[in-house]
PDB file of C-alpha atoms in Angstrom:
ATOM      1  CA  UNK A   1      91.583 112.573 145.281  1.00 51.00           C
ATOM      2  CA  UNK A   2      90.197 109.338 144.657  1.00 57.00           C
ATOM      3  CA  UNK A   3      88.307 110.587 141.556  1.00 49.00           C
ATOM      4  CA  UNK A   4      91.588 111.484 140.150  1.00 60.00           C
ATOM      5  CA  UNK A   5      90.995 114.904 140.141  1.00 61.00           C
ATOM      6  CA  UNK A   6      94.057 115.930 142.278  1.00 79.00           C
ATOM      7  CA  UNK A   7      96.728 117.652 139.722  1.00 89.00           C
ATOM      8  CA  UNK A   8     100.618 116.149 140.483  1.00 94.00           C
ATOM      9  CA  UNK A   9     103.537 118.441 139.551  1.00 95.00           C
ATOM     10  CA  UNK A  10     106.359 116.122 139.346  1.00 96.00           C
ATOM     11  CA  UNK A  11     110.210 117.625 139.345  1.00 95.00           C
ATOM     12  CA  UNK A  12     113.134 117.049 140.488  1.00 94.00           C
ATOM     13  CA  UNK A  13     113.418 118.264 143.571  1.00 93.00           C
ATOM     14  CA  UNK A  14     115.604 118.212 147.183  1.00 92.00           C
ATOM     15  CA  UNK A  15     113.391 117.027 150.097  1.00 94.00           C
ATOM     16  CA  UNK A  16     115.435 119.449 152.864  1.00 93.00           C
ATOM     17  CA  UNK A  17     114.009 122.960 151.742  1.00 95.00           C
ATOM     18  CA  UNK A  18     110.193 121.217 151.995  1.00 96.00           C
ATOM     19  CA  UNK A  19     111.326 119.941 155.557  1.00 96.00           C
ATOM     20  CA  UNK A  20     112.582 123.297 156.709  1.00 96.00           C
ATOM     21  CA  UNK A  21     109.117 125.052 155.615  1.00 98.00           C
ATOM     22  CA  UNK A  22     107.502 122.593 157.326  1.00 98.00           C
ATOM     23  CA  UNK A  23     109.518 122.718 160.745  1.00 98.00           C
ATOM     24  CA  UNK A  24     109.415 126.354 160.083  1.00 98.00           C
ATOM     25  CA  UNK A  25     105.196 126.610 159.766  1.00 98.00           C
ATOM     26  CA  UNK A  26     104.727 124.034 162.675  1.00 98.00           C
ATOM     27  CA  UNK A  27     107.446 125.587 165.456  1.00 98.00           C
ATOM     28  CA  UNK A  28     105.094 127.952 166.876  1.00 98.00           C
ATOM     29  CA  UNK A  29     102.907 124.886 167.689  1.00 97.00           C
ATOM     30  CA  UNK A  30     105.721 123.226 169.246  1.00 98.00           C
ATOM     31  CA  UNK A  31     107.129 125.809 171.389  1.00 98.00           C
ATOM     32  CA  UNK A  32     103.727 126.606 173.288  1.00 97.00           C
ATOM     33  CA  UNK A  33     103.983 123.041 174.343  1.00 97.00           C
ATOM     34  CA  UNK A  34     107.530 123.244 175.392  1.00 98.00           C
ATOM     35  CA  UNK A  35     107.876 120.403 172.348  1.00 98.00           C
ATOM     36  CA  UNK A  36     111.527 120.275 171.280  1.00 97.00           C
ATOM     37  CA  UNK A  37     112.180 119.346 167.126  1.00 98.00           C
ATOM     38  CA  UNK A  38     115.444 117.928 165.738  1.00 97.00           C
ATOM     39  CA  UNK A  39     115.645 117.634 162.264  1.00 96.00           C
ATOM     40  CA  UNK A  40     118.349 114.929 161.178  1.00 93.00           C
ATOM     41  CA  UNK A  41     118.918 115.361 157.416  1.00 87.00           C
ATOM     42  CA  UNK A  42     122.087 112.325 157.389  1.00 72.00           C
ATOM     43  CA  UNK A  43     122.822 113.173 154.112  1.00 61.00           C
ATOM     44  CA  UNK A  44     123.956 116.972 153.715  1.00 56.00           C
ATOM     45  CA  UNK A  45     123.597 117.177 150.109  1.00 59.00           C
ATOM     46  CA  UNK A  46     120.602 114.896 149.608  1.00 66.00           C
ATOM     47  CA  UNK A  47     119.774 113.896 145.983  1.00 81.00           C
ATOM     48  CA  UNK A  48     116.789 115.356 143.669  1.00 88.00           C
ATOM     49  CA  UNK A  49     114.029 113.151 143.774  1.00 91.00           C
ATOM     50  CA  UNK A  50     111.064 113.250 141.660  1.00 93.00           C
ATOM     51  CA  UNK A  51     108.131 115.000 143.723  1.00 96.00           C
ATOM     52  CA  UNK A  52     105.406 117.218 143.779  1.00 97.00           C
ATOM     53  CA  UNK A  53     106.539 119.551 146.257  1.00 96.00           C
ATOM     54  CA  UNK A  54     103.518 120.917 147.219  1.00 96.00           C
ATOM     55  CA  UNK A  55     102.338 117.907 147.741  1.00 97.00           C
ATOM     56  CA  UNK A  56     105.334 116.396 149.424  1.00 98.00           C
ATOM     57  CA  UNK A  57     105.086 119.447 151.905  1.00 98.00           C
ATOM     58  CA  UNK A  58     101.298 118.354 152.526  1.00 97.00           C
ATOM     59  CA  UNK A  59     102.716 115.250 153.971  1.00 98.00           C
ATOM     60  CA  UNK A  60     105.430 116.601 155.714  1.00 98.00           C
ATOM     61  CA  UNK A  61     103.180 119.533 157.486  1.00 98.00           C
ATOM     62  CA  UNK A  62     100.527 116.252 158.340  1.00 97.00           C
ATOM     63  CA  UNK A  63     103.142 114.503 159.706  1.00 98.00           C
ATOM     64  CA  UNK A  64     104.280 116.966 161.631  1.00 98.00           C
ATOM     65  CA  UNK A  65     101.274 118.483 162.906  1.00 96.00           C
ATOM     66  CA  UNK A  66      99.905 115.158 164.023  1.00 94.00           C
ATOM     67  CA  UNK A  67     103.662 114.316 166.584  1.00 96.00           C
ATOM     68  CA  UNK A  68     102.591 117.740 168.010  1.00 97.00           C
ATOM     69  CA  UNK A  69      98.838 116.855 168.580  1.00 94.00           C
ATOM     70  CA  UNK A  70      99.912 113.713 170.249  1.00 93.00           C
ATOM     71  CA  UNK A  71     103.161 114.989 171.981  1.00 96.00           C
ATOM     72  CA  UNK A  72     103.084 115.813 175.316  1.00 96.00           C
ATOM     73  CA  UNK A  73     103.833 119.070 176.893  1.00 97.00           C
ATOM     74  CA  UNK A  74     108.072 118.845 177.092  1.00 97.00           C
ATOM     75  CA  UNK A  75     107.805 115.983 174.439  1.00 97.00           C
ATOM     76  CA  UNK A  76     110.347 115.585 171.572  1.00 98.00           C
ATOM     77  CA  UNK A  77     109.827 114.893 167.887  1.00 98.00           C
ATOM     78  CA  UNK A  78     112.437 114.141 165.563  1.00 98.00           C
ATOM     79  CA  UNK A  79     112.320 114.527 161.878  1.00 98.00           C
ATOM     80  CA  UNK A  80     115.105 112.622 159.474  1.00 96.00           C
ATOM     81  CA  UNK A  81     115.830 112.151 155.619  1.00 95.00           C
ATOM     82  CA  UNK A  82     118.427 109.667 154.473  1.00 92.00           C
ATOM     83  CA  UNK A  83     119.034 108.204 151.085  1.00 90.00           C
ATOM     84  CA  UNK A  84     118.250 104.688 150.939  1.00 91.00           C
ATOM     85  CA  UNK A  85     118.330 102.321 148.448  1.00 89.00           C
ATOM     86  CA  UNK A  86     116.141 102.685 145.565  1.00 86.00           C
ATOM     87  CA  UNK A  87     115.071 106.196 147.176  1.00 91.00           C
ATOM     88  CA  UNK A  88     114.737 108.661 149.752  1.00 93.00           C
ATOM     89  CA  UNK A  89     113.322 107.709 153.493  1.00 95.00           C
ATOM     90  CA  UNK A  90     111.895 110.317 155.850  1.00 97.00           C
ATOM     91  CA  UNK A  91     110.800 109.553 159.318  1.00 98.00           C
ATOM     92  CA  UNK A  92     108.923 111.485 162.289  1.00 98.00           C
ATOM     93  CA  UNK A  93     109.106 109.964 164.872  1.00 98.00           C
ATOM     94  CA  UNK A  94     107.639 111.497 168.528  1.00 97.00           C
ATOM     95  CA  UNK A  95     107.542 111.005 172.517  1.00 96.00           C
ATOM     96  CA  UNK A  96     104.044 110.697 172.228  1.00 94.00           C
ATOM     97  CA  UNK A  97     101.732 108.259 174.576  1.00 94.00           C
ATOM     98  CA  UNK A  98     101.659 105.501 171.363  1.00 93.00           C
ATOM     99  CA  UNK A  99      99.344 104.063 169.286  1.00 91.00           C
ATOM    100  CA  UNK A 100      97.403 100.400 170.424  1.00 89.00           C
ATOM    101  CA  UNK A 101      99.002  97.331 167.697  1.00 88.00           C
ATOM    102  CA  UNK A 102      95.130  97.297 167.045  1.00 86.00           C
ATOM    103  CA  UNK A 103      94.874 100.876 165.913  1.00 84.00           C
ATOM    104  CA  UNK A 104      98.079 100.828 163.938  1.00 87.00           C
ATOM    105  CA  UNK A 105      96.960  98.499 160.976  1.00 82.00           C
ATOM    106  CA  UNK A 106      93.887 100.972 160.533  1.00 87.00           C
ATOM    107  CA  UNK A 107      95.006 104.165 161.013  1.00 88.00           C
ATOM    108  CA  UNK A 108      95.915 104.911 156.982  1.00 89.00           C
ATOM    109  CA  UNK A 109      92.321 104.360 156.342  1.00 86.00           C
ATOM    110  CA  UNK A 110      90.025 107.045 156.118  1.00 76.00           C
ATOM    111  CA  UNK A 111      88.078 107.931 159.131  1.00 61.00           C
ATOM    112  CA  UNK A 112      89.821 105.905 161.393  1.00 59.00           C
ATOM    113  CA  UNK A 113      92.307 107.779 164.021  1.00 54.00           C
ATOM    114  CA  UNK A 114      94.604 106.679 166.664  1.00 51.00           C
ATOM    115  CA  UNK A 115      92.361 108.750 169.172  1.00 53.00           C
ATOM    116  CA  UNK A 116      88.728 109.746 167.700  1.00 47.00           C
ATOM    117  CA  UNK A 117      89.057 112.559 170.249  1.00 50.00           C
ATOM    118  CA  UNK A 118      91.613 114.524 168.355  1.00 55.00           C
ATOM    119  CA  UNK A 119      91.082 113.992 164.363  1.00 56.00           C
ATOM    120  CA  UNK A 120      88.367 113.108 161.486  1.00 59.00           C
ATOM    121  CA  UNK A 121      90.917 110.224 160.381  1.00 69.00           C
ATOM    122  CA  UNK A 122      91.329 112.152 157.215  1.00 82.00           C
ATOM    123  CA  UNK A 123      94.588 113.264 157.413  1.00 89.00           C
ATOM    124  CA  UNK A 124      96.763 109.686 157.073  1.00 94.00           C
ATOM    125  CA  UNK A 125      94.503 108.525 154.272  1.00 93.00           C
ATOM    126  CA  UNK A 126      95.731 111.754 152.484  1.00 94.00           C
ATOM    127  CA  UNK A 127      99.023 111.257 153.374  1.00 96.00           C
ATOM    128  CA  UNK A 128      98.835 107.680 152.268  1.00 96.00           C
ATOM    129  CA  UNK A 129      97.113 108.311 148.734  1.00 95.00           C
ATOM    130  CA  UNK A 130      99.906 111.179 148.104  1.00 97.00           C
ATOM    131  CA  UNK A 131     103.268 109.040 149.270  1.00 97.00           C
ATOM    132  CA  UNK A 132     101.073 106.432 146.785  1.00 96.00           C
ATOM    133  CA  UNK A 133     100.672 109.128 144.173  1.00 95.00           C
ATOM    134  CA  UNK A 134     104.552 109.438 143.843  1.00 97.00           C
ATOM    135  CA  UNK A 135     105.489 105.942 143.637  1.00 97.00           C
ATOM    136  CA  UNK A 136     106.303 105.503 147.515  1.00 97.00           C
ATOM    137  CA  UNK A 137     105.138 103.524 150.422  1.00 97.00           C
ATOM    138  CA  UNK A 138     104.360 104.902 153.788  1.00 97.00           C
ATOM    139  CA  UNK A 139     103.998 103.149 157.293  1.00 97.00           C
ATOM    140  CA  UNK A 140     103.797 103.328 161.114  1.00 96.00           C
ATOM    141  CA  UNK A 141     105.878 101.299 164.213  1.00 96.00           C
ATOM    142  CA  UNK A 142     104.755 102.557 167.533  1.00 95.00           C
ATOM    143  CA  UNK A 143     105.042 101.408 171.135  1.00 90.00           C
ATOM    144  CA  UNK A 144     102.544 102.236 173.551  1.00 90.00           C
ATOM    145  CA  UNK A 145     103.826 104.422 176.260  1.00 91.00           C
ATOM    146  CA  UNK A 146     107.161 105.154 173.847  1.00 92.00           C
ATOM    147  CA  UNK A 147     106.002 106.941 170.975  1.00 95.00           C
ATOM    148  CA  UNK A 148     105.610 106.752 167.305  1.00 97.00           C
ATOM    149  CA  UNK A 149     107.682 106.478 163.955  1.00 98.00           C
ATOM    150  CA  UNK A 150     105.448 107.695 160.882  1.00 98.00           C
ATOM    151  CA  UNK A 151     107.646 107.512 157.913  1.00 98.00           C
ATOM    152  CA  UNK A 152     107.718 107.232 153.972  1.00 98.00           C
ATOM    153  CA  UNK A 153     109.990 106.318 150.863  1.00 97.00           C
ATOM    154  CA  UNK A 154     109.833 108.055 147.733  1.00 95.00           C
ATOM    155  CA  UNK A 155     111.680 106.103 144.674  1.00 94.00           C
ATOM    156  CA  UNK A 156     114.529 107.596 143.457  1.00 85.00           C
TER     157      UNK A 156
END
C-alpha cells in the first residue's frame, strides 16, 4: 500500500449494501459472544458516493471485527451511516472496556494496538491509508470503561 501498488476502483456507489455484507460476514462472530449489532442507516435512501467498494467493505469488515474482539460477552455494537455535510459519516461504536487517551493518538499507526495481546496493529493503519485513499478522514473517541466510537467520512 504505501508503494502505491494497491489498485482503487472508484464508482459511485451506496454505502448500505457494503454495511449489510459486512454485518452479514461478522454476525456469526457476534452471536457466539451473545454480542448484539444495530445497524442505524438515518438516511433510508443514502446518496452514491464515490468509493471503492471493495475497499470500503475492507474497512467496514476491520471495523467491525475489531468492536467484536474487544466487546465483551453480552456487549453491544452499533453501526450508523448518515449524510453529512460535504459527505457521508459512518460510525462503530461498541460496549467495549475502552481505549487509554494515551493509546488513542497512536493506534492508526502501524504496529501499535489498543491491546498488543489481541492484534499486530496492522489493521487501523490499513483502515487509515484506505479512508485516506478515498479522500476521507477517519478517527477514534473512546472512554475507558464505556466503549469506543471508530468512525470515518468519505467526501461526497
Amino acid at each position: 500500500m504505501e508503494a502505491g501498488m494497491m489498485m482503487y476502483t472508484f464508482e459511485q456507489r451506496r454505502i448500505t449494501p457494503f454495511i449489510d455484507q459486512a454485518v452479514k460476514e461478522i454476525a456469526p462472530y457476534a452471536e457466539a459472544k451473545g454480542i448484539h449489532i444495530e445497524k442505524e442507516v438515518n438516511t433510508p435512501d443514502l446518496s452514491f458516493y464515490r468509493m471503492d467498494g471493495d475497499r470500503v467493505l475492507d474497512v467496514l469488515r476491520n471495523l467491525l471485527g475489531n468492536a467484536v474482539k474487544f466487546t465483551p460477552e453480552g456487549g453491544s455494537i452499533t453501526i450508523a451511516a448518515n449524510s453529512v455535510e460535504g459527505g457521508l459519516k459512518v460510525s462503530v461504536s461498541d460496549s467495549g472496556p475502552g481505549i487509554p487517551k494515551e493509546r488513542l493518538a497512536l493506534i492508526f499507526e502501524k504496529y501499535v494496538s489498543s491491546d498488543q495481546k489481541k492484534g499486530t496493529g496492522l489493521g487501523l493503519a490499513i483502515v487509515k491509508h484506505i479512508v485516506a485513499a478515498h479522500g476521507g478522514k477517519v478517527w477514534a473517541e473512546s472512554t475507558p470503561g464505556k466503549g469506543s466510537i471508530f468512525s470515518f467520512v468519505l467526501p461526497s
